[in-house]
Amino acid sequence: MDAARPDDSRGPQENLTGAKDVPERPALDREALSEANFLAATGIAQLTVVDTTGSTNADLLRAVTADPKAWPDLSVLTAEHQTAARGRLDRAWEAPARSSVLVSLVLRPVNADGRPLPTQTYSWLSLLAAVALRDALDEMAGIPADLKWPNDVLVRGGKIAGILAQLGPMGDGSVPPVILGTGLNVTLTEDELPVPTATSVQLQGAETVDRTVLLKGYLSRFCTLYRSFCNADGDATAGLAGGPSLHKRVETAMVTLGQQVRAQLPGDHEIIGHASRLDDSGSLLVVDASAHEHVVTAGDVVHLRPWSPQDPGKHSTGTHSSDKQGPGESGYA
């Protein structure tokens, strides 16, 4: 694949499944996604659909490195199938073709005057995406969703989506780009889930499993929130799109807060305590048994799980069931 621009060859559009008990999985509606009114309303600069690729995030990271000017703010790449997707901490997974929404965006955050946002505000972008996806699932599919820090979207306790933000090259003098990838399990069956704790839009009895509808709904909501966030100079405490602040929206929807958690960190370190709140950069504050408040950043945490005194010993050695990756597991799904 060309590093400067992913392959957008259409290829055959027939249903790829045909297997017994596997749902019909039509292709994305490329005409609907490229409709001029939709692109203008969202501010999307360009939207490319590919049949298959290794990873949409990896494609865009290569592309913005090779030719930054060809990939302006709100350039979108979506794929019908990924063969080498990566989540947080380089975890790998793969899902059946046309079973998921797989989309990455190039973000070059500037305010209304064209002034770049401070890079320390970038840590909120994955949380903003999670809020947008939560809203889209509620409004388009009629299913309630919650957020799990730092980058997961849950429905009734099962992970339905993951998000991964990666910083692009900073050497050309332009606004440092962020590549923001989102993966949503749409028509995965129980047998196709990577772990029993994952779920999909179809398994939740949603009002629609149309991936085009879900993708457009997500992009519309993301772009509205993103532009408002940028115009507020990345201030997560400012009102967002005529409503509550991003900080408030995230905390309201986040099931992690108020839990006893175990945060596993690099080097076999861990913090056990009460997940109390998010700080101004979106990091999780955990208060341990000695009343000491720890700042846990999304970039540092290896795993974050609920914890109780009855839990067995550390999970920091060996393989935990949640270490098995997939679109329903930790990271960019």
mmCIF file of C-alpha atoms in Angstrom:
data_model
loop_
_atom_site.group_PDB
_atom_site.id
_atom_site.type_symbol
_atom_site.label_atom_id
_atom_site.label_comp_id
_atom_site.label_asym_id
_atom_site.label_seq_id
_atom_site.Cartn_x
_atom_site.Cartn_y
_atom_site.Cartn_z
ATOM 1 C CA MET A 1 0.000 0.000 0.000
ATOM 2 C CA ASP A 2 1.263 3.471 -0.901
ATOM 3 C CA ALA A 3 2.402 5.239 2.239
ATOM 4 C CA ALA A 4 1.146 8.575 0.970
ATOM 5 C CA ARG A 5 -2.424 7.532 0.215
ATOM 6 C CA PRO A 6 -4.287 4.345 1.143
ATOM 7 C CA ASP A 7 -5.704 2.197 -1.627
ATOM 8 C CA ASP A 8 -9.328 3.136 -2.273
ATOM 9 C CA SER A 9 -10.051 0.448 -4.854
ATOM 10 C CA ARG A 10 -13.609 -0.666 -4.487
ATOM 11 C CA GLY A 11 -13.325 -4.341 -5.330
ATOM 12 C CA PRO A 12 -16.368 -6.644 -5.296
ATOM 13 C CA GLN A 13 -19.295 -5.416 -3.266
ATOM 14 C CA GLU A 14 -21.208 -8.670 -2.760
ATOM 15 C CA ASN A 15 -21.884 -10.049 0.707
ATOM 16 C CA LEU A 16 -18.702 -11.675 1.954
ATOM 17 C CA THR A 17 -20.288 -14.034 4.470
ATOM 18 C CA GLY A 18 -22.723 -16.667 3.256
ATOM 19 C CA ALA A 19 -21.955 -18.827 6.278
ATOM 20 C CA LYS A 20 -24.786 -20.313 8.299
ATOM 21 C CA ASP A 21 -26.098 -18.139 11.145
ATOM 22 C CA VAL A 22 -23.828 -15.251 10.121
ATOM 23 C CA PRO A 23 -25.755 -12.014 9.457
ATOM 24 C CA GLU A 24 -25.843 -10.312 6.091
ATOM 25 C CA ARG A 25 -23.038 -7.780 5.934
ATOM 26 C CA PRO A 26 -23.551 -5.307 3.103
ATOM 27 C CA ALA A 27 -20.857 -2.894 2.046
ATOM 28 C CA LEU A 28 -20.786 0.687 3.247
ATOM 29 C CA ASP A 29 -22.831 3.070 1.106
ATOM 30 C CA ARG A 30 -20.061 5.092 -0.479
ATOM 31 C CA GLU A 31 -22.430 7.503 -2.194
ATOM 32 C CA ALA A 32 -24.072 8.389 1.127
ATOM 33 C CA LEU A 33 -20.694 8.881 2.764
ATOM 34 C CA SER A 34 -19.431 11.140 -0.014
ATOM 35 C CA GLU A 35 -22.617 13.224 -0.248
ATOM 36 C CA ALA A 36 -21.697 16.893 -0.541
ATOM 37 C CA ASN A 37 -24.242 18.080 2.033
ATOM 38 C CA PHE A 38 -22.946 15.594 4.625
ATOM 39 C CA LEU A 39 -19.328 16.587 4.102
ATOM 40 C CA ALA A 40 -20.150 20.291 4.194
ATOM 41 C CA ALA A 41 -22.257 19.991 7.339
ATOM 42 C CA THR A 42 -19.553 18.102 9.214
ATOM 43 C CA GLY A 43 -16.564 19.987 7.858
ATOM 44 C CA ILE A 44 -14.939 16.725 6.743
ATOM 45 C CA ALA A 45 -12.176 17.593 4.289
ATOM 46 C CA GLN A 46 -12.125 14.217 2.548
ATOM 47 C CA LEU A 47 -13.479 10.734 3.182
ATOM 48 C CA THR A 48 -11.867 7.620 1.728
ATOM 49 C CA VAL A 49 -13.299 4.093 1.902
ATOM 50 C CA VAL A 50 -11.045 1.064 1.318
ATOM 51 C CA ASP A 51 -12.053 -2.577 1.109
ATOM 52 C CA THR A 52 -9.173 -3.950 3.138
ATOM 53 C CA THR A 53 -6.012 -2.685 4.784
ATOM 54 C CA GLY A 54 -3.697 -3.545 7.595
ATOM 55 C CA SER A 55 -4.675 -0.657 9.859
ATOM 56 C CA THR A 56 -6.389 2.640 9.132
ATOM 57 C CA ASN A 57 -4.412 4.331 11.901
ATOM 58 C CA ALA A 58 -1.098 3.029 10.538
ATOM 59 C CA ASP A 59 -2.092 4.095 7.019
ATOM 60 C CA LEU A 60 -2.805 7.643 8.115
ATOM 61 C CA LEU A 61 0.343 7.892 10.233
ATOM 62 C CA ARG A 62 2.385 6.985 7.150
ATOM 63 C CA ALA A 63 0.338 9.285 4.939
ATOM 64 C CA VAL A 64 0.695 12.411 7.100
ATOM 65 C CA THR A 65 4.428 11.737 7.344
ATOM 66 C CA ALA A 66 4.907 11.339 3.591
ATOM 67 C CA ASP A 67 2.681 14.221 2.471
ATOM 68 C CA PRO A 68 1.280 16.330 5.339
ATOM 69 C CA LYS A 69 -0.474 18.863 3.104
ATOM 70 C CA ALA A 70 -2.523 16.148 1.409
ATOM 71 C CA TRP A 71 -4.195 15.286 4.723
ATOM 72 C CA PRO A 72 -5.806 18.373 6.285
ATOM 73 C CA ASP A 73 -7.828 18.505 9.473
ATOM 74 C CA LEU A 74 -10.815 16.115 9.485
ATOM 75 C CA SER A 75 -9.555 13.822 6.756
ATOM 76 C CA VAL A 76 -11.265 10.452 7.221
ATOM 77 C CA LEU A 77 -10.244 6.912 6.276
ATOM 78 C CA THR A 78 -12.608 3.985 6.833
ATOM 79 C CA ALA A 79 -12.159 0.315 5.951
ATOM 80 C CA GLU A 80 -14.431 -2.640 5.412
ATOM 81 C CA HIS A 81 -11.783 -4.966 6.877
ATOM 82 C CA GLN A 82 -8.500 -4.653 8.766
ATOM 83 C CA THR A 83 -5.894 -7.398 8.886
ATOM 84 C CA ALA A 84 -3.269 -5.912 11.208
ATOM 85 C CA ALA A 85 -5.135 -3.565 13.511
ATOM 86 C CA ARG A 86 -3.446 -2.387 16.681
ATOM 87 C CA GLY A 87 -4.858 -1.142 19.949
ATOM 88 C CA ARG A 88 -3.268 0.420 22.984
ATOM 89 C CA LEU A 89 0.247 -0.886 23.751
ATOM 90 C CA ASP A 90 0.398 -2.443 20.267
ATOM 91 C CA ARG A 91 -2.190 -5.138 21.013
ATOM 92 C CA ALA A 92 -3.406 -6.923 17.884
ATOM 93 C CA TRP A 93 -6.861 -8.069 16.779
ATOM 94 C CA GLU A 94 -8.932 -8.854 13.708
ATOM 95 C CA ALA A 95 -12.691 -9.056 13.040
ATOM 96 C CA PRO A 96 -14.696 -10.474 10.101
ATOM 97 C CA ALA A 97 -15.012 -8.249 7.055
ATOM 98 C CA ARG A 98 -17.913 -5.774 7.138
ATOM 99 C CA SER A 99 -18.767 -6.661 10.737
ATOM 100 C CA SER A 100 -17.560 -3.391 12.280
ATOM 101 C CA VAL A 101 -17.213 0.337 11.846
ATOM 102 C CA LEU A 102 -13.476 0.957 11.429
ATOM 103 C CA VAL A 103 -12.561 4.602 11.000
ATOM 104 C CA SER A 104 -9.598 6.897 11.577
ATOM 105 C CA LEU A 105 -9.391 10.668 11.354
ATOM 106 C CA VAL A 106 -6.570 13.148 10.919
ATOM 107 C CA LEU A 107 -6.968 15.946 13.456
ATOM 108 C CA ARG A 108 -4.990 19.192 13.385
ATOM 109 C CA PRO A 109 -6.619 21.076 16.258
ATOM 110 C CA VAL A 110 -6.762 24.860 15.916
ATOM 111 C CA ASN A 111 -9.225 27.416 17.269
ATOM 112 C CA ALA A 112 -11.443 29.736 15.245
ATOM 113 C CA ASP A 113 -8.520 32.136 14.742
ATOM 114 C CA GLY A 114 -6.262 29.367 13.437
ATOM 115 C CA ARG A 115 -4.186 29.215 16.606
ATOM 116 C CA PRO A 116 -3.024 25.653 17.435
ATOM 117 C CA LEU A 117 -4.337 24.086 20.618
ATOM 118 C CA PRO A 118 -1.765 23.274 23.313
ATOM 119 C CA THR A 119 -0.664 19.673 22.831
ATOM 120 C CA GLN A 120 -1.529 18.893 26.463
ATOM 121 C CA THR A 121 -5.194 19.213 25.481
ATOM 122 C CA TYR A 122 -4.831 16.341 22.996
ATOM 123 C CA SER A 123 -5.378 13.805 25.790
ATOM 124 C CA TRP A 124 -9.084 14.752 25.739
ATOM 125 C CA LEU A 125 -9.605 13.836 22.076
ATOM 126 C CA SER A 126 -10.153 10.105 22.633
ATOM 127 C CA LEU A 127 -12.616 10.906 25.417
ATOM 128 C CA LEU A 128 -14.405 13.359 23.133
ATOM 129 C CA ALA A 129 -14.685 10.589 20.537
ATOM 130 C CA ALA A 130 -16.108 8.234 23.155
ATOM 131 C CA VAL A 131 -18.780 10.793 24.065
ATOM 132 C CA ALA A 132 -19.664 11.265 20.384
ATOM 133 C CA LEU A 133 -19.977 7.513 19.850
ATOM 134 C CA ARG A 134 -22.069 7.153 22.998
ATOM 135 C CA ASP A 135 -24.447 9.828 21.715
ATOM 136 C CA ALA A 136 -24.638 8.195 18.274
ATOM 137 C CA LEU A 137 -25.453 4.766 19.729
ATOM 138 C CA ASP A 138 -28.203 6.269 21.844
ATOM 139 C CA GLU A 139 -29.734 8.390 19.085
ATOM 140 C CA MET A 140 -29.199 6.143 16.047
ATOM 141 C CA ALA A 141 -29.407 2.638 17.512
ATOM 142 C CA GLY A 142 -31.430 3.187 20.680
ATOM 143 C CA ILE A 143 -28.933 1.503 22.978
ATOM 144 C CA PRO A 144 -27.465 3.039 26.153
ATOM 145 C CA ALA A 145 -23.687 3.252 26.437
ATOM 146 C CA ASP A 146 -21.198 4.086 29.162
ATOM 147 C CA LEU A 147 -17.525 5.030 29.120
ATOM 148 C CA LYS A 148 -14.695 3.089 30.743
ATOM 149 C CA TRP A 149 -11.478 4.990 31.273
ATOM 150 C CA PRO A 150 -9.318 5.499 29.317
ATOM 151 C CA ASN A 151 -10.736 4.555 25.904
ATOM 152 C CA ASP A 152 -13.570 2.023 25.946
ATOM 153 C CA VAL A 153 -17.299 2.279 25.245
ATOM 154 C CA LEU A 154 -19.509 -0.235 27.057
ATOM 155 C CA VAL A 155 -23.120 -1.310 26.655
ATOM 156 C CA ARG A 156 -24.642 -3.066 29.659
ATOM 157 C CA GLY A 157 -21.172 -3.907 30.882
ATOM 158 C CA GLY A 158 -19.868 -5.379 27.611
ATOM 159 C CA LYS A 159 -17.263 -3.607 25.536
ATOM 160 C CA ILE A 160 -18.702 -2.532 22.202
ATOM 161 C CA ALA A 161 -15.999 -0.127 20.990
ATOM 162 C CA GLY A 162 -12.488 1.103 21.580
ATOM 163 C CA ILE A 163 -10.612 4.247 20.624
ATOM 164 C CA LEU A 164 -6.937 4.957 20.036
ATOM 165 C CA ALA A 165 -5.303 8.361 19.580
ATOM 166 C CA GLN A 166 -1.743 8.532 18.223
ATOM 167 C CA LEU A 167 0.418 11.624 17.776
ATOM 168 C CA GLY A 168 1.773 12.140 14.284
ATOM 169 C CA PRO A 169 5.068 13.721 13.216
ATOM 170 C CA MET A 170 5.891 17.180 14.570
ATOM 171 C CA GLY A 171 8.889 18.163 12.482
ATOM 172 C CA ASP A 172 7.458 20.126 9.539
ATOM 173 C CA GLY A 173 6.357 23.196 11.490
ATOM 174 C CA SER A 174 2.641 22.586 10.980
ATOM 175 C CA VAL A 175 0.102 21.763 13.677
ATOM 176 C CA PRO A 176 1.056 18.363 15.140
ATOM 177 C CA PRO A 177 -1.532 15.917 13.837
ATOM 178 C CA VAL A 178 -3.405 13.371 15.888
ATOM 179 C CA ILE A 179 -4.601 10.150 14.278
ATOM 180 C CA LEU A 180 -7.781 9.110 16.055
ATOM 181 C CA GLY A 181 -9.037 5.591 15.391
ATOM 182 C CA THR A 182 -12.404 4.197 16.455
ATOM 183 C CA GLY A 183 -13.713 0.672 16.094
ATOM 184 C CA LEU A 184 -17.296 -0.377 16.793
ATOM 185 C CA ASN A 185 -18.529 -3.974 16.885
ATOM 186 C CA VAL A 186 -21.705 -3.982 14.781
ATOM 187 C CA THR A 187 -22.784 -7.443 13.592
ATOM 188 C CA LEU A 188 -20.381 -9.726 15.438
ATOM 189 C CA THR A 189 -22.151 -12.846 16.697
ATOM 190 C CA GLU A 190 -21.478 -14.377 20.092
ATOM 191 C CA ASP A 191 -19.167 -16.918 18.490
ATOM 192 C CA GLU A 192 -17.185 -14.137 16.802
ATOM 193 C CA LEU A 193 -16.595 -12.051 19.921
ATOM 194 C CA PRO A 194 -12.930 -12.002 21.016
ATOM 195 C CA VAL A 195 -13.886 -12.529 24.673
ATOM 196 C CA PRO A 196 -17.187 -13.259 26.442
ATOM 197 C CA THR A 197 -17.165 -9.780 27.997
ATOM 198 C CA ALA A 198 -17.403 -8.074 24.586
ATOM 199 C CA THR A 199 -20.651 -7.294 22.778
ATOM 200 C CA SER A 200 -21.933 -5.856 19.502
ATOM 201 C CA VAL A 201 -24.654 -3.515 18.293
ATOM 202 C CA GLN A 202 -26.642 -6.460 16.926
ATOM 203 C CA LEU A 203 -26.377 -8.484 20.145
ATOM 204 C CA GLN A 204 -27.826 -5.536 22.051
ATOM 205 C CA GLY A 205 -31.048 -5.557 20.004
ATOM 206 C CA ALA A 206 -30.370 -2.209 18.392
ATOM 207 C CA GLU A 207 -32.835 -0.339 16.198
ATOM 208 C CA THR A 208 -30.327 -0.433 13.322
ATOM 209 C CA VAL A 209 -27.169 -2.322 12.394
ATOM 210 C CA ASP A 210 -26.639 -0.253 9.240
ATOM 211 C CA ARG A 211 -22.931 0.597 9.411
ATOM 212 C CA THR A 212 -23.338 3.569 7.093
ATOM 213 C CA VAL A 213 -25.983 5.100 9.374
ATOM 214 C CA LEU A 214 -23.864 4.445 12.465
ATOM 215 C CA LEU A 215 -20.698 5.836 10.870
ATOM 216 C CA LYS A 216 -22.395 8.999 9.642
ATOM 217 C CA GLY A 217 -24.045 9.482 13.025
ATOM 218 C CA TYR A 218 -20.745 9.121 14.833
ATOM 219 C CA LEU A 219 -18.831 11.420 12.475
ATOM 220 C CA SER A 220 -21.551 14.094 12.636
ATOM 221 C CA ARG A 221 -21.526 14.142 16.426
ATOM 222 C CA PHE A 222 -17.757 13.975 16.659
ATOM 223 C CA CYS A 223 -17.203 16.872 14.267
ATOM 224 C CA THR A 224 -19.677 19.095 16.137
ATOM 225 C CA LEU A 225 -18.072 18.406 19.511
ATOM 226 C CA TYR A 226 -14.546 18.630 18.108
ATOM 227 C CA ARG A 227 -15.071 22.039 16.525
ATOM 228 C CA SER A 228 -16.620 23.377 19.733
ATOM 229 C CA PHE A 229 -13.710 21.963 21.775
ATOM 230 C CA CYS A 230 -11.184 23.574 19.436
ATOM 231 C CA ASN A 231 -12.954 26.931 19.564
ATOM 232 C CA ALA A 232 -12.742 26.751 23.361
ATOM 233 C CA ASP A 233 -8.946 26.383 23.003
ATOM 234 C CA GLY A 234 -9.154 22.823 24.274
ATOM 235 C CA ASP A 235 -10.645 23.847 27.623
ATOM 236 C CA ALA A 236 -12.456 20.729 28.843
ATOM 237 C CA THR A 237 -14.344 22.760 31.467
ATOM 238 C CA ALA A 238 -15.927 25.114 28.921
ATOM 239 C CA GLY A 239 -19.440 24.560 27.635
ATOM 240 C CA LEU A 240 -19.440 22.297 24.589
ATOM 241 C CA ALA A 241 -21.739 22.670 21.569
ATOM 242 C CA GLY A 242 -24.350 24.557 23.576
ATOM 243 C CA GLY A 243 -24.392 22.017 26.408
ATOM 244 C CA PRO A 244 -22.300 20.795 29.344
ATOM 245 C CA SER A 245 -18.509 20.815 29.231
ATOM 246 C CA LEU A 246 -16.545 17.851 27.917
ATOM 247 C CA HIS A 247 -15.249 17.208 31.429
ATOM 248 C CA LYS A 248 -18.804 17.042 32.767
ATOM 249 C CA ARG A 249 -20.067 14.863 29.906
ATOM 250 C CA VAL A 250 -17.246 12.371 30.389
ATOM 251 C CA GLU A 251 -17.563 12.163 34.162
ATOM 252 C CA THR A 252 -21.349 11.753 33.921
ATOM 253 C CA ALA A 253 -21.011 8.797 31.540
ATOM 254 C CA MET A 254 -17.948 7.121 33.060
ATOM 255 C CA VAL A 255 -18.588 3.931 35.033
ATOM 256 C CA THR A 256 -14.962 3.831 36.201
ATOM 257 C CA LEU A 257 -15.482 6.695 38.633
ATOM 258 C CA GLY A 258 -16.514 5.628 42.108
ATOM 259 C CA GLN A 259 -15.092 2.118 41.662
ATOM 260 C CA GLN A 260 -12.288 0.412 43.497
ATOM 261 C CA VAL A 261 -9.749 -0.277 40.764
ATOM 262 C CA ARG A 262 -6.400 -1.910 40.157
ATOM 263 C CA ALA A 263 -4.202 0.094 37.773
ATOM 264 C CA GLN A 264 -1.367 -2.014 36.390
ATOM 265 C CA LEU A 265 1.592 0.104 35.297
ATOM 266 C CA PRO A 266 4.801 -0.694 33.410
ATOM 267 C CA GLY A 267 7.491 -2.516 35.355
ATOM 268 C CA ASP A 268 5.013 -4.683 37.284
ATOM 269 C CA HIS A 269 3.897 -1.708 39.375
ATOM 270 C CA GLU A 270 0.282 -1.289 40.386
ATOM 271 C CA ILE A 271 -1.992 1.129 42.211
ATOM 272 C CA ILE A 272 -5.086 -0.069 44.052
ATOM 273 C CA GLY A 273 -7.614 2.446 45.246
ATOM 274 C CA HIS A 274 -10.749 4.491 44.668
ATOM 275 C CA ALA A 275 -11.151 6.057 41.214
ATOM 276 C CA SER A 276 -12.303 9.472 42.361
ATOM 277 C CA ARG A 277 -12.299 11.885 39.411
ATOM 278 C CA LEU A 278 -10.579 13.120 36.259
ATOM 279 C CA ASP A 279 -8.079 15.952 36.387
ATOM 280 C CA ASP A 280 -7.849 18.840 33.925
ATOM 281 C CA SER A 281 -5.937 16.723 31.384
ATOM 282 C CA GLY A 282 -8.304 13.739 31.530
ATOM 283 C CA SER A 283 -6.015 11.607 33.693
ATOM 284 C CA LEU A 284 -7.609 9.366 36.319
ATOM 285 C CA LEU A 285 -7.070 10.190 39.975
ATOM 286 C CA VAL A 286 -6.906 7.130 42.231
ATOM 287 C CA VAL A 287 -6.881 7.449 46.032
ATOM 288 C CA ASP A 288 -5.150 4.538 47.765
ATOM 289 C CA ALA A 289 -5.724 3.132 51.254
ATOM 290 C CA SER A 290 -3.305 5.681 52.708
ATOM 291 C CA ALA A 291 -5.370 8.555 51.246
ATOM 292 C CA HIS A 292 -2.600 9.335 48.766
ATOM 293 C CA GLU A 293 -3.893 10.566 45.401
ATOM 294 C CA HIS A 294 -2.184 9.066 42.347
ATOM 295 C CA VAL A 295 -2.397 10.466 38.835
ATOM 296 C CA VAL A 296 -2.819 7.654 36.296
ATOM 297 C CA THR A 297 -2.356 8.718 32.675
ATOM 298 C CA ALA A 298 -3.773 6.877 29.674
ATOM 299 C CA GLY A 299 -0.308 6.646 28.145
ATOM 300 C CA ASP A 300 1.119 4.833 31.163
ATOM 301 C CA VAL A 301 -1.584 2.421 32.272
ATOM 302 C CA VAL A 302 -1.282 -1.179 31.029
ATOM 303 C CA HIS A 303 -4.591 -2.438 32.434
ATOM 304 C CA LEU A 304 -7.284 -0.898 34.593
ATOM 305 C CA ARG A 305 -9.811 -3.253 36.158
ATOM 306 C CA PRO A 306 -12.332 -3.209 38.997
ATOM 307 C CA TRP A 307 -10.881 -4.581 42.234
ATOM 308 C CA SER A 308 -12.209 -5.877 45.522
ATOM 309 C CA PRO A 309 -10.419 -7.206 48.648
ATOM 310 C CA GLN A 310 -11.636 -10.680 47.692
ATOM 311 C CA ASP A 311 -9.685 -10.580 44.420
ATOM 312 C CA PRO A 312 -6.952 -13.194 44.078
ATOM 313 C CA GLY A 313 -3.320 -12.151 43.818
ATOM 314 C CA LYS A 314 -1.829 -9.902 41.179
ATOM 315 C CA HIS A 315 -2.681 -10.341 37.523
ATOM 316 C CA SER A 316 0.590 -8.731 36.536
ATOM 317 C CA THR A 317 2.167 -12.048 35.543
ATOM 318 C CA GLY A 318 0.762 -14.553 33.106
ATOM 319 C CA THR A 319 -2.169 -13.910 30.796
ATOM 320 C CA HIS A 320 -5.472 -12.600 32.056
ATOM 321 C CA SER A 321 -8.638 -13.299 30.079
ATOM 322 C CA SER A 322 -8.892 -9.598 29.230
ATOM 323 C CA ASP A 323 -5.465 -9.700 27.578
ATOM 324 C CA LYS A 324 -6.954 -11.499 24.575
ATOM 325 C CA GLN A 325 -7.432 -8.760 22.064
ATOM 326 C CA GLY A 326 -10.111 -8.059 19.526
ATOM 327 C CA PRO A 327 -12.486 -5.335 18.435
ATOM 328 C CA GLY A 328 -14.344 -5.882 21.689
ATOM 329 C CA GLU A 329 -11.251 -5.608 23.818
ATOM 330 C CA SER A 330 -8.970 -2.923 25.131
ATOM 331 C CA GLY A 331 -7.749 -0.291 22.725
ATOM 332 C CA TYR A 332 -8.689 0.773 19.221
ATOM 333 C CA ALA A 333 -11.348 -1.702 18.245
#
